[in-house]
Tab-separated table of C-alpha atoms and ligand atoms in Angstrom:
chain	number	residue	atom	x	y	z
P	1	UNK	CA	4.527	-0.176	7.247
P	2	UNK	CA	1.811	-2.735	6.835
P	3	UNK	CA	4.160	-6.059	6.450
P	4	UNK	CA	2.922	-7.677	10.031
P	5	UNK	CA	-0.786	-7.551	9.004
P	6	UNK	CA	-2.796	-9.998	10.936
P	7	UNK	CA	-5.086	-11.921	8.363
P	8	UNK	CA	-8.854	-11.017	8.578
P	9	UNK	CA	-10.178	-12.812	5.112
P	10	UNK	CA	-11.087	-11.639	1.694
P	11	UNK	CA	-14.541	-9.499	1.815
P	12	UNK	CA	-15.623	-8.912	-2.113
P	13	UNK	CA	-12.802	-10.591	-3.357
P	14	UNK	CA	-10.475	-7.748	-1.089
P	15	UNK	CA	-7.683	-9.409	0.928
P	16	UNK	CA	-8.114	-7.471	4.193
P	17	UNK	CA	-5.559	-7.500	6.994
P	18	UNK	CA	-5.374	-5.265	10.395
P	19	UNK	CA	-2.089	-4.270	11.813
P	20	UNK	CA	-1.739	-4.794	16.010
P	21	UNK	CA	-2.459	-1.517	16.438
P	22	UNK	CA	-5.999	-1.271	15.545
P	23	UNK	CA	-6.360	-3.957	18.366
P	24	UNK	CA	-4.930	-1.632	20.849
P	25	UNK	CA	-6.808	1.395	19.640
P	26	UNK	CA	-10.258	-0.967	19.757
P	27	UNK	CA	-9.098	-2.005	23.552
P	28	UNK	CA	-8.997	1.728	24.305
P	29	UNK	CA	-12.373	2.370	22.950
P	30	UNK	CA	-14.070	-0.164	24.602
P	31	UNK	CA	-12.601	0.973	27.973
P	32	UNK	CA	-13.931	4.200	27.115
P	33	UNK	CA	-17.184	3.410	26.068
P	34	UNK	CA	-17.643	1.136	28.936
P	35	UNK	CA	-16.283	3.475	31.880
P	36	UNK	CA	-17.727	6.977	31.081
P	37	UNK	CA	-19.685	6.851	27.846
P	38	UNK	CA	-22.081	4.284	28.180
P	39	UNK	CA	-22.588	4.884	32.087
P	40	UNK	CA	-23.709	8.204	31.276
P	41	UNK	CA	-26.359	7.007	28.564
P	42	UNK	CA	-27.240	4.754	30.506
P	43	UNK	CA	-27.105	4.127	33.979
P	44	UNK	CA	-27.781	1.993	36.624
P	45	UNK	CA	-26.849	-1.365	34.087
P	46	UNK	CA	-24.092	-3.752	35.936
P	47	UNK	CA	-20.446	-3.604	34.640
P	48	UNK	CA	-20.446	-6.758	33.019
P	49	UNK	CA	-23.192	-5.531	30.628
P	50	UNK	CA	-21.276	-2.182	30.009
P	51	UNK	CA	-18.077	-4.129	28.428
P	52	UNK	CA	-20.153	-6.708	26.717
P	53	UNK	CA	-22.041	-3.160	25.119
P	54	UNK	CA	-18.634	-1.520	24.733
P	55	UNK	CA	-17.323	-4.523	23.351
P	56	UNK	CA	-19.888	-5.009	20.462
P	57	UNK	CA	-20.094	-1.435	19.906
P	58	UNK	CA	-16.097	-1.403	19.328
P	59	UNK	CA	-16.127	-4.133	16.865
P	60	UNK	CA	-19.142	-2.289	15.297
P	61	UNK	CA	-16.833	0.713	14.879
P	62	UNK	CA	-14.103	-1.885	13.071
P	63	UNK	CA	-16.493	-2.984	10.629
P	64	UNK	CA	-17.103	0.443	9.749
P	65	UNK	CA	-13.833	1.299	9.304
P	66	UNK	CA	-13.974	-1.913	6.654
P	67	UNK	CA	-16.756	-0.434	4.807
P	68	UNK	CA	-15.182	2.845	4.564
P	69	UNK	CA	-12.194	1.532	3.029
P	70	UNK	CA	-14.562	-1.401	0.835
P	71	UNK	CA	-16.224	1.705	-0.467
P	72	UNK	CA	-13.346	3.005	-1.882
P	73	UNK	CA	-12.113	-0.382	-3.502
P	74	UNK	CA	-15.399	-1.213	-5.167
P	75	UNK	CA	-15.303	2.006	-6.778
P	76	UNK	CA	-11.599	1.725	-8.107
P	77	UNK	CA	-12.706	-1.910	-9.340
P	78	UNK	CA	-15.497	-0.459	-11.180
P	79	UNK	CA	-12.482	2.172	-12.785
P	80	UNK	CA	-10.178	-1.186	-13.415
P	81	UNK	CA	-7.852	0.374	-11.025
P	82	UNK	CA	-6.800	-2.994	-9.180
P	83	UNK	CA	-6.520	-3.469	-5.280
P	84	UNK	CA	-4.037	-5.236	-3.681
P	85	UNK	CA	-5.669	-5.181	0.049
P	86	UNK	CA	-7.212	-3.249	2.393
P	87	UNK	CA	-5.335	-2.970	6.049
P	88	UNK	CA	-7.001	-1.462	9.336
P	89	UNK	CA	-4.554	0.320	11.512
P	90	UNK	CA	-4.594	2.761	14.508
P	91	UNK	CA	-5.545	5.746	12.479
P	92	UNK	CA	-7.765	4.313	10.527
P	93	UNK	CA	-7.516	2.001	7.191
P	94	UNK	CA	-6.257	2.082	3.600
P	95	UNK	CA	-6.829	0.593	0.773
P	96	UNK	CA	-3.857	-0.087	-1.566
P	97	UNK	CA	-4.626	0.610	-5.075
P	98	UNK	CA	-2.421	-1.271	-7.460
P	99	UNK	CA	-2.559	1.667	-9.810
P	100	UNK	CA	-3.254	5.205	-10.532
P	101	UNK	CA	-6.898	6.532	-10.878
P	102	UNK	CA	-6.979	7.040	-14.961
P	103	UNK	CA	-8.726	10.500	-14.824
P	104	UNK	CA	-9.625	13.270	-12.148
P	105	UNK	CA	-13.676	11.869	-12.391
P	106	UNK	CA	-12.254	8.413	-11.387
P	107	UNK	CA	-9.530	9.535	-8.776
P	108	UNK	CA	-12.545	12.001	-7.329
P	109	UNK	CA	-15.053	9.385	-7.187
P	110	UNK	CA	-12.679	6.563	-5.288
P	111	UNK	CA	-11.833	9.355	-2.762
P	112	UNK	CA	-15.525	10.523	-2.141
P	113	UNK	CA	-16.773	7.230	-1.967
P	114	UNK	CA	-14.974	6.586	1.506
P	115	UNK	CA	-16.626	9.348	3.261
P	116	UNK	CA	-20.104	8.541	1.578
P	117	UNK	CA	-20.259	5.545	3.638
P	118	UNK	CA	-19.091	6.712	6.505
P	119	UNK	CA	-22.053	9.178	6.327
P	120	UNK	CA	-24.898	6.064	5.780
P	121	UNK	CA	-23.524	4.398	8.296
P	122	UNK	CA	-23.354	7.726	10.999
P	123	UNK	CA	-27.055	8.735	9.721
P	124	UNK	CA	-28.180	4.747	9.426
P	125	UNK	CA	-26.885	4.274	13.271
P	126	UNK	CA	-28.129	8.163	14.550
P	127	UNK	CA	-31.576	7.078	12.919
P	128	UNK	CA	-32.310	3.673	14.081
P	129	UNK	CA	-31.346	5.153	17.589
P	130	UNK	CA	-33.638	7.679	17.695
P	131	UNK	CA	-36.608	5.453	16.092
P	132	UNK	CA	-35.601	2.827	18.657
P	133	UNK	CA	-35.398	4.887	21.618
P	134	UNK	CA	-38.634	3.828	23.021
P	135	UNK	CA	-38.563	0.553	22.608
P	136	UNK	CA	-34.912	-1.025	23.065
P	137	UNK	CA	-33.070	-0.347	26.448
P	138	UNK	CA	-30.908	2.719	26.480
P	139	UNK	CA	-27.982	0.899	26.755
P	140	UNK	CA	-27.512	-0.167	22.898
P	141	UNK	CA	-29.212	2.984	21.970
P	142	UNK	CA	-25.818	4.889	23.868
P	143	UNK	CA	-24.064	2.710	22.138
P	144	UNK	CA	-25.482	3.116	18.204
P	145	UNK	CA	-25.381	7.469	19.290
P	146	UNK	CA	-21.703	6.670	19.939
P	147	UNK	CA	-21.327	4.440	16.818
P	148	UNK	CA	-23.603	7.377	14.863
P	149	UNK	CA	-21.589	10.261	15.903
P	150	UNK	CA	-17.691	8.486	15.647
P	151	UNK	CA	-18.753	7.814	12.009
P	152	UNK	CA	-20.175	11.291	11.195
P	153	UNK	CA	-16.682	12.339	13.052
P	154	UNK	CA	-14.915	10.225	11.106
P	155	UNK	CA	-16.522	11.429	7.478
P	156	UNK	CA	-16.033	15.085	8.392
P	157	UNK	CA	-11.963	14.473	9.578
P	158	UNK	CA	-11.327	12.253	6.765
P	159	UNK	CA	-12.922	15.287	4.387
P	160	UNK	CA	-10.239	17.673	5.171
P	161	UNK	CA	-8.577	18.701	2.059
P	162	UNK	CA	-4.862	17.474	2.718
P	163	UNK	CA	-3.087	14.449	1.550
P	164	UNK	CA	-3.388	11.235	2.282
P	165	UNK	CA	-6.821	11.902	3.505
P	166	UNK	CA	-9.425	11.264	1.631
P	167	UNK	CA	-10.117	15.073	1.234
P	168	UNK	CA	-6.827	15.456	0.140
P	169	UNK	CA	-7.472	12.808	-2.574
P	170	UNK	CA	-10.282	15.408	-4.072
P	171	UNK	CA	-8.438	18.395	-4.104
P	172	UNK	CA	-6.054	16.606	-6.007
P	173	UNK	CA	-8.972	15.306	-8.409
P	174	UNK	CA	-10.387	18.890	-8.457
P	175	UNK	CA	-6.420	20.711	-9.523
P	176	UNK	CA	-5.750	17.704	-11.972
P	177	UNK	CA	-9.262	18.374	-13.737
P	178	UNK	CA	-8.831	22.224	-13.340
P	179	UNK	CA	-4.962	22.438	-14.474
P	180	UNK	CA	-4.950	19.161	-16.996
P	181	UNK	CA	-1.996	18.206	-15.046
P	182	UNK	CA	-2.070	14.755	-12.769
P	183	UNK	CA	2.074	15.956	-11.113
P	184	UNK	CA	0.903	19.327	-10.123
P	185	UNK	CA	-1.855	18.370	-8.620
P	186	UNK	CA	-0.103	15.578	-6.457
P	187	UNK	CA	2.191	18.092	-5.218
P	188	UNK	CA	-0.497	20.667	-4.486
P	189	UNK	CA	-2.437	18.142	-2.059
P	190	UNK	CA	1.053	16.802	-0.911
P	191	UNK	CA	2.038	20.733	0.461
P	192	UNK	CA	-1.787	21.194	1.877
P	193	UNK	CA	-0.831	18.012	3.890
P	194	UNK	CA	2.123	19.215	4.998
P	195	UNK	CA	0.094	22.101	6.353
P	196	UNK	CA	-2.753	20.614	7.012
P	197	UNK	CA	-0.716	18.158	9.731
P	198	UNK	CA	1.342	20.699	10.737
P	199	UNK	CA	-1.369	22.741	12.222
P	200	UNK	CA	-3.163	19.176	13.922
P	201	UNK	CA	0.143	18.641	15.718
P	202	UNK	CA	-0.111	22.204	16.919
P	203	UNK	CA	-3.584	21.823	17.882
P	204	UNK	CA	-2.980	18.675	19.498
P	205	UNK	CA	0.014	20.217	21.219
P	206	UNK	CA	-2.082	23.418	22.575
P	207	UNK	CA	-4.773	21.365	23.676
P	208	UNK	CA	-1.681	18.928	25.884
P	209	UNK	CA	0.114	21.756	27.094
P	210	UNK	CA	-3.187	24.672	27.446
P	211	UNK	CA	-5.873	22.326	28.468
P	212	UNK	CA	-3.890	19.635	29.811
P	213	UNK	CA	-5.658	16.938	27.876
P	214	UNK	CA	-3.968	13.967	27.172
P	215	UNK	CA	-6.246	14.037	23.717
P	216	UNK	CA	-3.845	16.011	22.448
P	217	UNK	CA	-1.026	13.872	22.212
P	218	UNK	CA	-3.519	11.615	19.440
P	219	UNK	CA	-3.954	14.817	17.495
P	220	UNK	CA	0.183	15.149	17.327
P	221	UNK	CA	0.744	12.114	16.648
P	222	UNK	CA	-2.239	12.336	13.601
P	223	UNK	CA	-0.730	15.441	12.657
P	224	UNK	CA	2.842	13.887	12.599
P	225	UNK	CA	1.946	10.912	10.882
P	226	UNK	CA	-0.041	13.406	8.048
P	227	UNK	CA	3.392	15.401	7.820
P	228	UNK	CA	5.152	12.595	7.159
P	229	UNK	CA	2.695	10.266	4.525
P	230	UNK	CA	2.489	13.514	2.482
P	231	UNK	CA	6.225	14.373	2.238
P	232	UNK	CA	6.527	10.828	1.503
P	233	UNK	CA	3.770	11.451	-1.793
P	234	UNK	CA	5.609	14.132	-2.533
P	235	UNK	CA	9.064	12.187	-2.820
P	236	UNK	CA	6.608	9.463	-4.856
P	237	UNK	CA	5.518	12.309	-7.208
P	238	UNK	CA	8.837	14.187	-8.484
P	239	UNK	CA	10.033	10.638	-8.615
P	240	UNK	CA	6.905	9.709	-11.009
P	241	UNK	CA	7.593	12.715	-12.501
P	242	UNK	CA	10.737	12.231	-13.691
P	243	UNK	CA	10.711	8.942	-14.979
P	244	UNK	CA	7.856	9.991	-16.825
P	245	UNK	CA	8.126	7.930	-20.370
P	246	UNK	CA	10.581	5.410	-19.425
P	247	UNK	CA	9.652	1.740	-20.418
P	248	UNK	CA	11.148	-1.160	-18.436
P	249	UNK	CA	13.005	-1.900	-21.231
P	250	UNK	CA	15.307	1.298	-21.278
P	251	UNK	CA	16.734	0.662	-18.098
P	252	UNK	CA	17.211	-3.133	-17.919
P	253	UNK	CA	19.905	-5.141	-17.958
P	254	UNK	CA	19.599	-6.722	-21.666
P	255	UNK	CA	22.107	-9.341	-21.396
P	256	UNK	CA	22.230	-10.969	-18.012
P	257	UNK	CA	23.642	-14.280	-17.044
P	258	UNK	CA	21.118	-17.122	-17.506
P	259	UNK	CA	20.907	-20.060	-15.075
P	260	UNK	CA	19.510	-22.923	-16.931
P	261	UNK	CA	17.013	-24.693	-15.515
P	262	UNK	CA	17.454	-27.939	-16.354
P	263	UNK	CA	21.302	-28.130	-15.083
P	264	UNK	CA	21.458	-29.175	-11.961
P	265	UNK	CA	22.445	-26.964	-8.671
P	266	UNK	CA	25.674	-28.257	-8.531
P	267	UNK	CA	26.611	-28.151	-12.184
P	268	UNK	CA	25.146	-24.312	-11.875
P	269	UNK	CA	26.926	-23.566	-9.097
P	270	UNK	CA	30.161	-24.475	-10.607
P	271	UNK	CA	29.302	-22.104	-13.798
P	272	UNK	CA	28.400	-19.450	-11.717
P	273	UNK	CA	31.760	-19.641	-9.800
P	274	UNK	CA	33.525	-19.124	-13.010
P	275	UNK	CA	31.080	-16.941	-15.170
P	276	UNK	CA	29.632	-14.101	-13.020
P	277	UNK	CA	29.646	-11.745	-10.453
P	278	UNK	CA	25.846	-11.366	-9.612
P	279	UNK	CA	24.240	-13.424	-6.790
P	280	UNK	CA	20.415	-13.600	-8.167
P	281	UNK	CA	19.786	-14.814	-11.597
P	282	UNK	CA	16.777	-15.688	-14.131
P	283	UNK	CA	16.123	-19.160	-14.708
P	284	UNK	CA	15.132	-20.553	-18.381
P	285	UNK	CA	13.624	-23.299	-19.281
P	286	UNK	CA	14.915	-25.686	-21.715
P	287	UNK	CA	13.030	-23.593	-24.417
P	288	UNK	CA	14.005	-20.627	-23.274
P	289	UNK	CA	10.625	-19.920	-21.276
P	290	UNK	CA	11.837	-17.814	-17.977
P	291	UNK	CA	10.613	-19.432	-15.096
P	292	UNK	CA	11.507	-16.903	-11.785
P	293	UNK	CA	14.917	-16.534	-10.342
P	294	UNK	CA	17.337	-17.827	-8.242
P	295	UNK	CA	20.290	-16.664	-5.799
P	296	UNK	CA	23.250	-18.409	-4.871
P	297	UNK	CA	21.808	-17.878	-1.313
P	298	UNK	CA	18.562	-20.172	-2.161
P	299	UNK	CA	21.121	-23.400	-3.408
P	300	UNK	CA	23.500	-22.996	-0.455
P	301	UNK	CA	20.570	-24.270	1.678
P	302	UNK	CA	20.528	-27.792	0.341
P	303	UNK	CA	22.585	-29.757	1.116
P	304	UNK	CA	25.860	-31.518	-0.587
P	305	UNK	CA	23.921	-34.329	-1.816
P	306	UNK	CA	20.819	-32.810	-3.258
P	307	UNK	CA	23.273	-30.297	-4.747
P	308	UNK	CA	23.854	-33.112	-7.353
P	309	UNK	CA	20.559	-34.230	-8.088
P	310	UNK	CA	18.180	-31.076	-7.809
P	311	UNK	CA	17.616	-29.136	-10.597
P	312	UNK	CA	17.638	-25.377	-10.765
P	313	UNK	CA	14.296	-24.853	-12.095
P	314	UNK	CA	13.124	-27.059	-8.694
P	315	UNK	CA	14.606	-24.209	-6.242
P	316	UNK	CA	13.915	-21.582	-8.603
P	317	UNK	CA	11.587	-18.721	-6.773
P	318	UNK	CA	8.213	-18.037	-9.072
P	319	UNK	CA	5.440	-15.873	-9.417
P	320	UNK	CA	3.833	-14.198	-7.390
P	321	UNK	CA	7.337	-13.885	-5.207
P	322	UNK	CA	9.030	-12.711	-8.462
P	323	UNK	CA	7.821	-9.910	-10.443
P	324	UNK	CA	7.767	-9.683	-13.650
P	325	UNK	CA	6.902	-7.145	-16.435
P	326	UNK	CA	6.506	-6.148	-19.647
P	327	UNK	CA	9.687	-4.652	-21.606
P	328	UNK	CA	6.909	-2.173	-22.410
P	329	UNK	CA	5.682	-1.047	-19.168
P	330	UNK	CA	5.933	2.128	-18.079
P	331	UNK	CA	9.265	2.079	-15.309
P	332	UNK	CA	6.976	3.574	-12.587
P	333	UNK	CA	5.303	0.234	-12.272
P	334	UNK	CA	8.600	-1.461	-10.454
P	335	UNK	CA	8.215	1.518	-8.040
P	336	UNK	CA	5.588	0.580	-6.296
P	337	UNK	CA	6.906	-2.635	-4.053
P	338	UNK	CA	8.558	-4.000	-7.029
P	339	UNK	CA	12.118	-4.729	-4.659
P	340	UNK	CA	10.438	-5.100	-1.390
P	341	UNK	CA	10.228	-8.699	0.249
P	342	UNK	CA	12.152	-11.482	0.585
P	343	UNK	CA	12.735	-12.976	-3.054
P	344	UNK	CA	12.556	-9.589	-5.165
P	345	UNK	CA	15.802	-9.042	-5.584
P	346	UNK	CA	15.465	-9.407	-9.666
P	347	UNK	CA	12.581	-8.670	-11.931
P	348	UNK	CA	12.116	-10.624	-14.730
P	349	UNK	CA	11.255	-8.644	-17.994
P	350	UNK	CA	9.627	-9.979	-20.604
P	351	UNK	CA	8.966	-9.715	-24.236
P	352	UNK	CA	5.860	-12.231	-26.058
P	353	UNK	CA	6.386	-15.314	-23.823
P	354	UNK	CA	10.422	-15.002	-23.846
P	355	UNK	CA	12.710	-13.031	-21.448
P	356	UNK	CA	14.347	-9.639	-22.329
P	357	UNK	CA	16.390	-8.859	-19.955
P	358	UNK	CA	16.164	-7.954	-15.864
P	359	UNK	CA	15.815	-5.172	-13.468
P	360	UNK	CA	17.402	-5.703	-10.329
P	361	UNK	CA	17.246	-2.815	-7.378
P	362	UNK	CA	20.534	-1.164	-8.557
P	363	UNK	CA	19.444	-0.273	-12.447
P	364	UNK	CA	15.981	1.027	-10.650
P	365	UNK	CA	18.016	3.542	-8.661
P	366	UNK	CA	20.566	4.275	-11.409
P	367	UNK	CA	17.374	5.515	-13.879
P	368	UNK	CA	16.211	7.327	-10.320
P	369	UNK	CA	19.504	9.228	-9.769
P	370	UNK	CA	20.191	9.417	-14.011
P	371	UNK	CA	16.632	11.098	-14.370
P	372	UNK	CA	17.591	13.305	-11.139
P	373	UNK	CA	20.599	14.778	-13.136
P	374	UNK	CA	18.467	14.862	-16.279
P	375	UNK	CA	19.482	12.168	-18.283
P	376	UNK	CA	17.324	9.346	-19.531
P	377	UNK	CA	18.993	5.909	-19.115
P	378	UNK	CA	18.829	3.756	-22.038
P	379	UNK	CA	19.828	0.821	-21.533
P	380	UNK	CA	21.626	-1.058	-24.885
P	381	UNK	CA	18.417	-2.298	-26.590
P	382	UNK	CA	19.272	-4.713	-29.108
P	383	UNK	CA	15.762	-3.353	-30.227
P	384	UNK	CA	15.733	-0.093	-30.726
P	385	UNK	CA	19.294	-0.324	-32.377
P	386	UNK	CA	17.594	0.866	-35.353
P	387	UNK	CA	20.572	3.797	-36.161
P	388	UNK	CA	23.261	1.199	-37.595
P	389	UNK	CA	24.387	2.743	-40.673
P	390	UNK	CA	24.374	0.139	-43.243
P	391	UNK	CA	27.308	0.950	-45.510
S	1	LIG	ZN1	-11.074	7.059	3.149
């Protein structure tokens, strides 16, 4: 959803990025602060000063919107639960976490912690407006009661107890710590928002068609977008579910064909012809490191000559394009983004420094639809052939 971020930096160490739409949503703010809020607070000021006041007040509301979402990632890091970045969009931000919360205290604490901001910063703004209502000119005080009261809003909405809001992220805390069981309580906050968006769209929809305010259309489309994140967690949960207690190893490919990466393309390519049906392949290292991977796609761009003097492990694709894991980890780790992007059409699974086998999209889906009809792929382990009968 988030690929076409625009860059806006690291803050704490947090690669942040906004999607185009929180530019258009900031646009539509400042027109509104500038021609009706801020007139009414304060008028008699000349237009030019209402947009520059609208203008920094917008951006004020943006960095808020960063803070919420910082809030949350400071307190994951302080769990260990990684974050990959933070992205502001239209309804809001969110903050990728590379993992699970490891227990309800932790998941409950990242979800509160959002909100908690938003709250100092509401109160912080609401207080130095009042305090400074004598002596600053009303029109940044209209503009800190607007900032105040957007990020009390914004707390409040944010605490209502459906998923993916953050109140939905403390229900779930509150079930997992009540019932002992982290699925359950995914798929309770999943259905409440299910519900939860379902009566926002219907809201926003009686407020279009009753009142005929054209507010209503942003509480359907909030209320579709709700409908549609939590059906999605639910999807992500059964899925979790059942492939509960796989490792990477059970369901990779233990034998694949190995480009070497010291041939060179065209030798490769010749091999490949005649050895293999598979397009994308590990590369190895003369001692049999793996380095990333490479498709026949990524040597047809050289050209003829090059062909014959480039070696494989020169066009190979590395990390961080290629993933790679442990033959230990838990399979639910390749589900999160494991296959998306250009260049992640194989992972690379490894055992000490050396390479085990690989994962490519296909044997991700065939544990997915195995698990679905209750079997648990196992892939042929040279490993775990521990049963040989020795006679
Ligand atoms: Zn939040």
């Amino acid at each position: 959803m988030f690929r076409t971020a625009i860059p806006l930096g690291h803050w704490a160490g947090i690669r942040v990025g906004a999607h185009w739409s929180v530019f258009v949503v900031l646009v539509l703010i400042a027109d509104l602060l500038a021609s009706t809020v801020l007139p009414q607070a304060a008028p008699g000021e000349t237009t030019t000063s209402y947009w520059v006041a609208a203008g920094l007040t917008a951006i004020g509301f943006l960095i808020s919107l960063l803070l919420h979402e910082l809030s949350h990632a400071l307190v994951a890091r302080r769990y260990g639960v990684g974050v990959k970045r933070i992205t502001l969009w239209m309804l809001g931000g969110a903050a990728e976490l590379e993992d699970e919360p490891p227990s309800p205290r932790a998941d409950l604490r990242i979800a509160v912690a959002g909100p908690v901001a938003s709250l100092v910063i509401g109160g912080t703004a609401l207080g130095t407006a009042m305090l400074a209502a004598r002596t600053l000119p009303p029109l940044p005080v209209g503009g800190l009661v607007w900032l105040g009261v957007s990020n009390l809003v914004l707390a409040v909405f944010n605490l209502l107890p459906g998923a993916p809001l953050d109140g939905g992220r403390i229900l779930r805390a509150l079930v997992w710590q009540w019932r002992g069981d982290r699925v359950k309580a995914v798929a309770v906050s999943a259905k409440a928002g299910q519900v939860l968006g379902a009566l926002l769209g219907a809201a926003g929809l009686a407020q279009l068609i009753l009142l005929r305010q054209f507010g209503g259309l942003w509480l359907m489309l909030l209320g579709w977008f709700l409908v549609f994140a939590a059906q999605a967690e639910l999807t992500t949960g059964l899925l979790r579910e059942r492939l509960e207690g796989l490792r990477v190893g059970d369901i990779m490919n233990p034998a694949p064909v190995i480009a070497p990466g010291w041939w060179t393309v065209d030798a490769f390519a010749t091999y490949a012809a005649g050895k293999s049906r598979d397009r994308v392949y590990p590369v190895l290292s003369f001692d049999g490191v793996p380095i990333g991977i490479v498709s026949l796609g990524d040597l047809a761009h050289l050209s003829e000559k090059d062909r014959r003097v480039t070696r494989v492990a020169d066009v190979a694709r590395k990390e961080p394009t290629v993933t790679v894991a442990d033959v230990d980890a838990p399979v639910t780790e390749l589900m999160s983004g494991a296959f998306v992007g250009h260049g992640r059409d194989l992972v690379l699974v490894t055992k000490a420094a050396g390479l085990a086998g690989v994962v490519s999209a296909e044997d991700l889906a065939r544990a997915v639809e195995l698990a679905a009809l209750g079997h648990a792929p196992r892939a042929a382990n040279p490993d775990s052939a521990g049963d040989v009968i020795a006679g």
